[in-house]
Coordinates of N, CA and C in Angstrom, one line a residue:
Chain A
X6 N 150.3 122.0 64.9 CA 150.1 123.5 65.1 C 149.1 124.0 64.1
X7 N 148.1 124.7 64.7 CA 147.0 125.2 63.8 C 147.5 126.5 63.1
X8 N 146.8 126.7 62.0 CA 147.2 127.9 61.2 C 146.2 129.0 61.3
X9 N 146.6 130.1 61.8 CA 145.7 131.2 61.9 C 146.3 132.4 61.2
X10 N 145.6 132.8 60.1 CA 146.2 133.8 59.2 C 145.5 135.2 59.4
X11 N 146.2 136.2 59.5 CA 145.6 137.6 59.5 C 146.1 138.4 58.3
X12 N 145.2 139.1 57.8 CA 145.6 140.0 56.7 C 144.8 141.3 56.7
X13 N 145.4 142.4 56.3 CA 146.8 142.5 55.9 C 147.7 142.5 57.1
X14 N 149.0 142.4 56.8 CA 150.0 142.4 57.9 C 150.1 143.8 58.5
X15 N 150.0 144.8 57.7 CA 150.0 146.2 58.2 C 149.1 147.0 57.3
X16 N 148.7 148.1 57.9 CA 147.7 148.9 57.3 C 147.8 150.4 57.7
X17 N 147.9 151.3 56.8 CA 147.9 152.7 57.1 C 146.6 153.3 56.7
X18 N 145.9 153.9 57.6 CA 144.6 154.5 57.3 C 144.5 155.9 57.7
X19 N 143.8 156.7 57.0 CA 143.7 158.1 57.3 C 142.7 158.3 58.4
X20 N 143.0 159.2 59.3 CA 142.1 159.5 60.4 C 140.7 159.8 59.9
X21 N 139.7 159.2 60.5 CA 138.3 159.5 60.1 C 137.8 158.4 59.1
X22 N 138.7 157.7 58.4 CA 138.3 156.6 57.5 C 137.9 155.4 58.3
X23 N 137.1 154.5 57.7 CA 136.8 153.2 58.3 C 137.6 152.2 57.7
X24 N 137.9 151.1 58.4 CA 138.7 150.0 57.9 C 138.3 148.7 58.4
X25 N 138.8 147.7 57.8 CA 138.5 146.3 58.3 C 139.7 145.4 58.0
X26 N 139.8 144.3 58.7 CA 140.8 143.3 58.4 C 140.3 141.9 58.8
X27 N 141.1 140.9 58.4 CA 140.5 139.6 58.4 C 141.4 138.6 59.2
X28 N 140.7 137.7 59.8 CA 141.3 136.5 60.5 C 140.8 135.3 59.9
X29 N 141.6 134.4 59.4 CA 141.2 133.1 58.9 C 141.7 132.0 59.8
X30 N 140.9 131.0 60.0 CA 141.2 129.9 60.9 C 140.6 128.6 60.4
X31 N 141.0 127.4 61.0 CA 140.4 126.2 60.6 C 139.0 126.1 60.9
X32 N 138.1 125.6 60.0 CA 136.7 125.6 60.3 C 136.2 124.4 61.0
X33 N 137.1 123.4 61.2 CA 136.6 122.2 61.9 C 136.9 122.3 63.4
X34 N 136.0 121.7 64.2 CA 136.2 121.6 65.7 C 136.3 123.0 66.3
X35 N 135.6 124.0 65.9 CA 135.7 125.3 66.4 C 135.2 125.4 67.8
X36 N 135.9 126.2 68.6 CA 135.4 126.4 70.0 C 135.2 127.9 70.2
X37 N 136.3 128.7 70.0 CA 136.1 130.2 70.2 C 137.1 131.0 69.4
X38 N 136.8 132.2 69.0 CA 137.6 133.1 68.3 C 137.8 134.4 69.1
X39 N 139.0 134.8 69.4 CA 139.3 136.0 70.2 C 139.9 137.1 69.4
X40 N 139.6 138.3 69.7 CA 140.3 139.5 69.1 C 140.9 140.2 70.3
X41 N 142.2 140.6 70.1 CA 142.9 141.4 71.1 C 143.5 142.7 70.4
X42 N 143.6 143.7 71.2 CA 144.3 144.9 70.8 C 145.6 145.0 71.6
X43 N 146.7 145.3 70.9 CA 148.0 145.3 71.5 C 148.7 146.6 71.1
X44 N 148.8 147.5 72.1 CA 149.5 148.7 71.9 C 151.0 148.5 72.2
X45 N 151.8 149.3 71.6 CA 153.3 149.2 71.8 C 153.6 149.4 73.2
X46 N 154.5 148.6 73.7 CA 155.0 148.7 75.1 C 153.9 148.4 76.2
X47 N 152.8 147.8 75.7 CA 151.8 147.4 76.7 C 151.5 145.9 76.5
X48 N 150.5 145.4 77.2 CA 150.1 144.0 77.1 C 148.9 143.9 76.2
X49 N 148.7 142.7 75.5 CA 147.4 142.6 74.8 C 146.2 142.7 75.7
X50 N 145.1 143.4 75.1 CA 143.9 143.5 75.8 C 142.8 142.9 75.0
X51 N 141.9 142.1 75.7 CA 140.8 141.4 75.0 C 139.8 142.4 74.5
X52 N 139.4 142.3 73.3 CA 138.3 143.0 72.7 C 137.0 142.2 72.7
X53 N 137.1 141.1 72.0 CA 135.9 140.2 71.9 C 136.3 138.8 71.9
X54 N 135.3 138.0 72.4 CA 135.4 136.5 72.2 C 134.1 136.1 71.6
X55 N 134.2 135.3 70.5 CA 133.0 134.9 69.9 C 133.0 133.4 69.7
X56 N 131.8 132.8 70.0 CA 131.7 131.3 70.0 C 130.7 130.8 69.0
X57 N 129.8 131.6 68.5 CA 128.7 131.1 67.7 C 128.8 131.6 66.3
X58 N 128.5 130.7 65.3 CA 128.5 131.2 63.9 C 127.5 132.3 63.8
X59 N 127.9 133.4 63.1 CA 127.0 134.5 62.9 C 127.1 135.5 64.0
X60 N 127.9 135.2 65.0 CA 128.1 136.2 66.1 C 128.5 137.5 65.6
X61 N 128.0 138.6 66.2 CA 128.5 139.9 65.9 C 128.7 140.6 67.2
X62 N 129.8 141.2 67.4 CA 130.1 141.9 68.7 C 130.5 143.4 68.4
X63 N 130.2 144.3 69.3 CA 130.5 145.7 69.1 C 130.9 146.3 70.4
X64 N 131.9 147.2 70.3 CA 132.4 147.9 71.4 C 132.8 149.3 70.9
X65 N 131.9 150.3 71.1 CA 132.2 151.6 70.6 C 132.2 151.6 69.1
X66 N 133.3 152.0 68.5 CA 133.5 152.1 67.1 C 134.1 150.8 66.5
X67 N 134.3 149.8 67.3 CA 134.9 148.6 66.8 C 133.9 147.5 66.9
X68 N 133.8 146.7 65.8 CA 132.9 145.6 65.8 C 133.6 144.4 65.1
X69 N 133.0 143.2 65.3 CA 133.6 142.0 64.8 C 132.5 141.0 64.4
X70 N 132.7 140.3 63.3 CA 131.8 139.3 62.9 C 132.5 137.9 62.8
X71 N 131.7 136.9 62.8 CA 132.3 135.5 62.8 C 131.5 134.6 61.9
X72 N 132.3 133.9 61.1 CA 131.7 132.8 60.2 C 132.5 131.6 60.5
X73 N 132.0 130.7 61.3 CA 132.7 129.5 61.6 C 132.7 128.4 60.5
X74 N 131.7 128.5 59.7 CA 131.5 127.5 58.6 C 132.6 127.6 57.6
X75 N 133.0 128.9 57.3 CA 134.0 129.1 56.3 C 135.3 129.5 56.9
X76 N 135.3 129.7 58.2 CA 136.6 129.9 59.0 C 137.2 131.3 58.8
X77 N 136.3 132.3 59.0 CA 136.9 133.7 59.0 C 136.1 134.6 60.0
X78 N 136.9 135.6 60.4 CA 136.3 136.7 61.2 C 136.8 138.0 60.7
X79 N 135.9 139.0 60.7 CA 136.3 140.4 60.3 C 136.3 141.3 61.5
X80 N 137.3 142.2 61.6 CA 137.2 143.2 62.6 C 137.1 144.6 61.9
X81 N 136.1 145.4 62.3 CA 135.8 146.6 61.6 C 136.1 147.8 62.6
X82 N 136.7 148.9 62.1 CA 136.8 150.1 62.9 C 136.2 151.2 62.1
X83 N 135.3 151.9 62.7 CA 134.5 152.9 62.1 C 135.1 154.3 62.5
X84 N 135.4 155.2 61.5 CA 135.9 156.5 61.9 C 137.2 156.5 62.7
X85 N 138.2 155.9 62.1 CA 139.5 155.6 62.8 C 140.0 156.9 63.5
X86 N 140.5 156.7 64.7 CA 141.2 157.8 65.4 C 142.6 157.4 65.7
X87 N 143.5 158.4 66.0 CA 144.9 158.0 66.2 C 145.1 157.0 67.3
X88 N 144.2 157.1 68.3 CA 144.3 156.1 69.5 C 144.0 154.7 69.1
X89 N 143.5 154.5 67.9 CA 143.2 153.1 67.4 C 144.5 152.4 66.9
X90 N 145.6 153.2 66.7 CA 146.8 152.6 66.2 C 147.3 151.6 67.2
X91 N 147.5 150.4 66.7 CA 147.9 149.2 67.6 C 148.0 148.0 66.6
X92 N 148.4 146.9 67.2 CA 148.4 145.6 66.5 C 147.2 144.9 67.0
X93 N 146.4 144.4 66.0 CA 145.2 143.7 66.4 C 145.4 142.2 66.1
X94 N 145.2 141.4 67.2 CA 145.5 140.0 67.1 C 144.2 139.2 67.2
X95 N 144.2 138.1 66.4 CA 143.1 137.2 66.6 C 143.7 135.9 67.1
X96 N 142.9 135.1 67.8 CA 143.3 133.9 68.4 C 142.2 132.8 68.3
X97 N 142.6 131.6 68.0 CA 141.6 130.6 67.8 C 141.8 129.4 68.7
X98 N 140.7 128.9 69.2 CA 140.8 127.6 70.0 C 139.8 126.6 69.4
X99 N 140.2 125.4 69.5 CA 139.3 124.4 68.9 C 138.9 123.4 70.0
X100 N 137.9 122.7 69.7 CA 137.4 121.7 70.7 C 137.8 120.3 70.3
X101 N 138.8 119.8 71.2 CA 139.2 118.4 70.9 C 138.9 117.5 72.0
X102 N 137.6 117.4 72.3 CA 137.2 116.7 73.5 C 137.1 117.6 74.7
X103 N 137.2 118.8 74.5 CA 137.2 119.9 75.5 C 138.0 121.0 74.9
X104 N 137.9 122.2 75.4 CA 138.6 123.3 74.8 C 140.1 123.1 74.9
X105 N 140.7 123.5 73.9 CA 142.2 123.4 73.9 C 142.9 124.7 74.0
X106 N 144.2 124.8 73.8 CA 144.9 126.1 74.0 C 144.5 127.1 72.9
X107 N 145.1 128.2 72.9 CA 144.9 129.3 72.0 C 146.0 129.4 71.0
X108 N 145.7 129.6 69.7 CA 146.7 129.8 68.7 C 146.5 131.2 68.2
X109 N 147.5 132.0 68.2 CA 147.4 133.4 67.8 C 147.8 133.6 66.3
X110 N 147.2 134.5 65.6 CA 147.7 135.0 64.3 C 148.9 136.0 64.6
X111 N 149.5 136.4 63.5 CA 150.7 137.3 63.7 C 150.3 138.7 63.8
X112 N 149.0 139.0 63.6 CA 148.5 140.3 63.9 C 148.4 141.2 62.6
X113 N 147.6 142.2 62.7 CA 147.5 143.3 61.7 C 147.9 144.6 62.4
X114 N 149.0 145.2 61.9 CA 149.6 146.4 62.5 C 148.9 147.6 61.9
X115 N 148.1 148.3 62.7 CA 147.3 149.4 62.1 C 147.9 150.7 62.6
X116 N 148.1 151.6 61.6 CA 148.6 152.9 61.9 C 147.6 153.9 61.3
X117 N 147.1 154.8 62.2 CA 146.2 155.8 61.8 C 147.0 157.1 61.6
X118 N 146.8 157.7 60.4 CA 147.6 158.9 60.1 C 146.7 160.1 60.2
X119 N 147.1 161.1 61.0 CA 146.3 162.3 61.2 C 146.1 163.1 59.9
Chain B
X3 N 142.4 145.6 92.8 CA 142.4 145.7 91.3 C 142.7 144.3 90.7
X4 N 141.9 144.0 89.7 CA 142.1 142.7 89.0 C 143.4 142.8 88.2
X5 N 144.3 141.8 88.4 CA 145.5 141.9 87.6 C 146.2 140.5 87.6
X6 N 147.1 140.5 86.6 CA 148.1 139.4 86.5 C 149.4 140.0 86.7
X7 N 150.2 139.4 87.6 CA 151.5 139.9 87.9 C 152.6 138.9 87.5
X8 N 153.7 139.4 87.0 CA 154.8 138.5 86.6 C 156.1 139.1 87.2
X9 N 156.9 138.2 87.6 CA 158.2 138.6 88.2 C 159.3 137.6 87.8
X10 N 160.5 138.0 87.4 CA 160.9 139.4 87.3 C 160.3 140.0 86.0
X11 N 160.4 141.3 85.8 CA 160.0 142.0 84.6 C 161.1 141.9 83.5
X12 N 162.4 141.9 84.0 CA 163.5 141.9 83.2 C 164.5 140.9 83.8
X13 N 165.2 140.1 83.0 CA 166.2 139.2 83.5 C 167.2 138.9 82.4
X14 N 168.5 139.0 82.8 CA 169.6 138.6 82.0 C 170.3 137.5 82.7
X15 N 170.5 136.4 82.0 CA 171.1 135.3 82.7 C 172.0 134.6 81.7
X16 N 172.7 133.5 82.1 CA 173.6 132.8 81.3 C 173.1 131.4 81.0
X17 N 173.6 130.8 79.9 CA 173.2 129.5 79.5 C 173.3 128.5 80.6
X18 N 172.3 127.7 80.8 CA 172.3 126.6 81.7 C 172.0 126.9 83.2
X19 N 171.8 128.2 83.5 CA 171.4 128.5 84.9 C 169.9 128.5 85.0
X20 N 169.4 127.6 85.8 CA 168.0 127.4 86.0 C 167.3 128.7 86.5
X21 N 166.1 129.0 85.9 CA 165.4 130.1 86.4 C 163.9 129.9 86.4
X22 N 163.2 130.7 87.2 CA 161.8 130.6 87.3 C 161.2 132.0 87.1
X23 N 160.2 132.1 86.3 CA 159.4 133.3 86.1 C 158.0 133.0 86.8
X24 N 157.7 133.9 87.8 CA 156.5 133.6 88.5 C 155.3 134.4 87.8
X25 N 154.1 133.8 88.0 CA 152.9 134.4 87.5 C 151.8 134.2 88.5
X26 N 151.1 135.3 88.8 CA 150.0 135.2 89.8 C 148.9 136.0 89.3
X27 N 147.6 135.5 89.6 CA 146.4 136.3 89.2 C 145.5 136.3 90.4
X28 N 144.8 137.4 90.6 CA 143.9 137.6 91.8 C 142.4 137.6 91.4
X29 N 142.1 136.9 90.3 CA 140.7 136.9 89.8 C 140.0 135.6 89.9
X30 N 140.7 134.6 90.5 CA 140.1 133.3 90.7 C 139.9 132.6 89.4
X31 N 140.7 132.9 88.4 CA 140.6 132.3 87.1 C 141.1 130.9 87.1
X32 N 140.4 130.1 86.3 CA 140.8 128.7 86.2 C 141.8 128.5 85.1
X33 N 141.7 129.2 84.0 CA 142.6 129.0 82.9 C 143.8 130.0 83.0
X34 N 145.0 129.4 82.9 CA 146.2 130.2 82.8 C 147.1 129.7 81.7
X35 N 147.9 130.6 81.2 CA 148.8 130.2 80.1 C 150.0 131.0 80.0
X36 N 151.0 130.5 79.3 CA 152.3 131.2 79.1 C 152.5 131.3 77.6
X37 N 153.0 132.5 77.1 CA 153.3 132.8 75.7 C 154.7 133.3 75.6
X38 N 155.3 133.1 74.5 CA 156.5 133.9 74.1 C 156.2 134.7 72.9
X39 N 156.8 135.9 72.8 CA 156.6 136.7 71.7 C 157.9 137.0 71.0
X40 N 158.1 136.7 69.8 CA 159.3 136.9 69.0 C 159.0 137.6 67.8
X41 N 159.9 138.5 67.3 CA 159.6 139.3 66.1 C 159.4 138.4 64.9
X42 N 158.3 138.7 64.2 CA 158.0 137.9 63.0 C 157.3 136.6 63.3
X43 N 157.2 136.2 64.5 CA 156.5 135.0 64.8 C 155.3 135.1 65.6
X44 N 155.0 136.3 66.2 CA 153.8 136.6 66.9 C 153.9 135.9 68.3
X45 N 152.7 135.8 68.9 CA 152.6 135.2 70.2 C 152.4 133.7 70.0
X46 N 153.2 132.9 70.7 CA 153.1 131.5 70.6 C 152.9 130.9 72.0
X47 N 152.0 130.0 72.1 CA 151.6 129.4 73.4 C 152.6 128.4 73.8
X48 N 153.1 128.5 75.1 CA 154.1 127.5 75.6 C 153.4 126.4 76.3
X49 N 152.7 126.7 77.3 CA 151.9 125.8 78.1 C 150.7 126.5 78.6
X50 N 149.6 125.7 78.9 CA 148.4 126.2 79.5 C 147.9 125.3 80.5
X51 N 147.0 125.8 81.4 CA 146.5 125.0 82.5 C 145.0 125.3 82.6
X52 N 144.2 124.3 82.6 CA 142.8 124.4 82.7 C 142.3 124.6 84.1
X53 N 143.1 124.1 85.0 CA 142.8 124.2 86.5 C 144.0 123.6 87.3
X54 N 143.8 123.6 88.6 CA 144.9 123.2 89.5 C 145.3 121.7 89.1
X55 N 146.6 121.5 89.0 CA 147.1 120.2 88.7 C 146.8 119.7 87.3
X56 N 146.3 120.6 86.4 CA 146.0 120.2 85.0 C 146.8 121.1 84.1
X57 N 147.8 120.6 83.4 CA 148.6 121.4 82.5 C 148.7 120.7 81.2
X58 N 148.9 121.4 80.1 CA 149.0 120.9 78.8 C 150.0 121.7 78.0
X59 N 150.6 121.0 77.0 CA 151.6 121.7 76.1 C 150.9 122.5 75.1
X60 N 151.5 123.7 74.9 CA 151.0 124.5 73.8 C 151.8 124.2 72.5
X61 N 152.0 125.2 71.7 CA 152.7 125.0 70.5 C 154.2 124.9 70.6
X62 N 154.8 125.5 71.6 CA 156.3 125.5 71.7 C 156.7 125.2 73.1
X63 N 156.5 124.0 73.6 CA 156.8 123.6 75.0 C 158.2 123.2 75.3
X64 N 159.0 122.9 74.2 CA 160.3 122.4 74.5 C 161.2 123.3 75.2
X65 N 161.8 122.8 76.3 CA 162.8 123.6 77.1 C 162.1 124.3 78.3
X66 N 160.8 124.1 78.4 CA 160.1 124.7 79.5 C 159.3 123.7 80.4
X67 N 159.1 124.1 81.6 CA 158.2 123.3 82.5 C 157.3 124.3 83.2
X68 N 156.2 123.8 83.6 CA 155.2 124.6 84.4 C 154.7 123.7 85.5
X69 N 154.0 124.4 86.5 CA 153.3 123.7 87.5 C 152.1 124.5 87.9
X70 N 151.1 123.9 88.4 CA 149.9 124.6 88.9 C 149.4 123.9 90.1
X71 N 150.1 124.3 91.2 CA 149.8 123.7 92.5 C 148.6 124.5 93.2
X72 N 148.5 125.7 92.9 CA 147.5 126.6 93.4 C 146.8 127.3 92.3
X73 N 145.6 127.7 92.5 CA 144.8 128.3 91.4 C 145.4 129.6 90.9
X74 N 146.0 130.4 91.8 CA 146.4 131.7 91.5 C 147.8 131.8 90.9
X75 N 148.6 130.7 91.0 CA 150.0 130.8 90.6 C 150.3 129.8 89.4
X76 N 151.1 130.2 88.5 CA 151.5 129.4 87.4 C 152.9 129.7 86.9
X77 N 153.9 129.2 87.7 CA 155.3 129.6 87.3 C 155.8 128.9 86.1
X78 N 156.7 129.6 85.4 CA 157.3 129.0 84.2 C 158.8 128.7 84.6
X79 N 159.2 127.5 84.3 CA 160.6 127.1 84.7 C 161.4 126.8 83.5
X80 N 162.6 127.3 83.5 CA 163.5 127.0 82.4 C 164.7 126.3 83.2
X81 N 164.8 125.0 83.0 CA 165.7 124.2 83.7 C 167.2 124.5 83.3
X82 N 167.3 124.6 82.0 CA 168.7 124.9 81.4 C 168.5 125.8 80.2
X83 N 168.4 127.1 80.6 CA 168.1 128.1 79.5 C 169.1 128.1 78.4
X84 N 168.7 128.4 77.2 CA 169.6 128.5 76.1 C 169.3 129.8 75.4
X85 N 170.3 130.3 74.6 CA 170.1 131.6 73.9 C 168.8 131.7 73.1
X86 N 168.4 130.6 72.5 CA 167.2 130.6 71.7 C 165.9 130.8 72.5
X87 N 166.0 130.9 73.8 CA 164.9 131.2 74.7 C 164.9 132.7 75.1
X88 N 165.8 133.4 74.5 CA 165.7 134.9 74.7 C 164.4 135.4 74.0
X89 N 163.6 136.0 74.8 CA 162.3 136.4 74.2 C 161.5 137.3 75.2
X90 N 160.4 137.7 74.8 CA 159.4 138.4 75.7 C 158.3 137.4 76.1
X91 N 158.2 137.2 77.4 CA 157.2 136.2 77.9 C 156.0 136.9 78.5
X92 N 154.8 136.3 78.2 CA 153.6 136.8 78.8 C 152.9 135.7 79.5
X93 N 152.4 136.0 80.7 CA 151.5 135.1 81.3 C 150.1 135.6 81.1
X94 N 149.0 134.8 81.1 CA 147.7 135.3 80.9 C 146.7 134.4 81.6
X95 N 145.5 134.9 82.0 CA 144.5 134.1 82.7 C 143.1 134.5 82.2
X96 N 142.2 133.5 82.4 CA 140.8 133.8 82.1 C 140.0 132.8 82.9
X97 N 138.7 133.1 83.0 CA 137.8 132.1 83.6 C 137.8 130.8 82.8
X98 N 137.5 130.9 81.5 CA 137.5 129.8 80.6 C 138.1 130.3 79.3
X99 N 138.2 129.3 78.3 CA 138.7 129.7 77.0 C 137.6 130.5 76.2
X100 N 136.4 130.5 76.7 CA 135.4 131.3 76.1 C 135.3 132.7 76.6
X101 N 136.3 133.0 77.5 CA 136.4 134.4 78.0 C 137.8 135.0 77.5
X102 N 137.8 136.3 77.3 CA 139.1 136.9 76.9 C 140.1 136.8 78.0
X103 N 141.4 136.6 77.6 CA 142.5 136.5 78.6 C 142.9 137.8 79.1
X104 N 143.3 137.9 80.3 CA 144.0 139.0 80.9 C 145.5 138.7 80.9
X105 N 146.2 139.6 80.3 CA 147.7 139.4 80.1 C 148.4 140.1 81.2
X106 N 149.5 139.5 81.7 CA 150.5 140.2 82.6 C 151.3 141.2 81.8
X107 N 152.2 141.9 82.5 CA 153.0 143.0 81.9 C 154.1 142.5 81.0
X108 N 154.4 141.2 81.1 CA 155.5 140.7 80.3 C 156.8 140.6 81.1
X109 N 157.7 139.6 80.7 CA 159.0 139.4 81.2 C 160.0 139.4 80.1
X110 N 160.9 140.3 80.1 CA 161.9 140.2 79.0 C 163.1 139.5 79.4
X111 N 163.3 138.3 78.8 CA 164.4 137.4 79.2 C 165.5 137.4 78.1
X112 N 166.8 137.6 78.6 CA 167.9 137.5 77.7 C 168.8 136.4 78.3
X113 N 169.1 135.4 77.4 CA 170.0 134.3 77.8 C 171.3 134.4 77.0
X114 N 172.4 134.7 77.7 CA 173.7 134.9 77.1 C 174.4 133.6 76.9

């Protein structure tokens, strides 16, 4: 079982502030790194999938970076809004002769305070 | 509308009574998978399938079976459910592992 660590576990941020959190994963045999947003009582929704070292992706106020050599990815939220409150999950897959399954971290639970 | 559907959404059953949770997607995705979500443990992959007739174990496959006879369907079978399989189950699909997964609405299973 692969180890995917996310930190912090939870985060309270004031509305309007920017924030970021981390996903750490094994750096060998990397295939892809996913970020998902999971709101309470809903299903996870894909935000980004990154496959190349140095990849940067952006969607509105949310962006992500990837460092496959050192095994980490950052998710950034600029100017947090109450609707950003959710659990953010990262998931890692490795290449073992072909892409393998996905291993998820436990998530960062983000609460935006008005 | 592109979607992943799961049935049933809620199920209460008893130990040992075989059950199947169905999963279907209408996006012609090749990759499908099943997860369980438990408090404090996050989402854990049970089984996944890269294509028809190709299935592989995820991180927690014990006590589960799957089949992929058609591209659109990926049922999860519990031959003899036990209380430790009480959980929230999600089915998901994508074109490949390099694409984000679409998740179904979840099935909340309680095994008494």
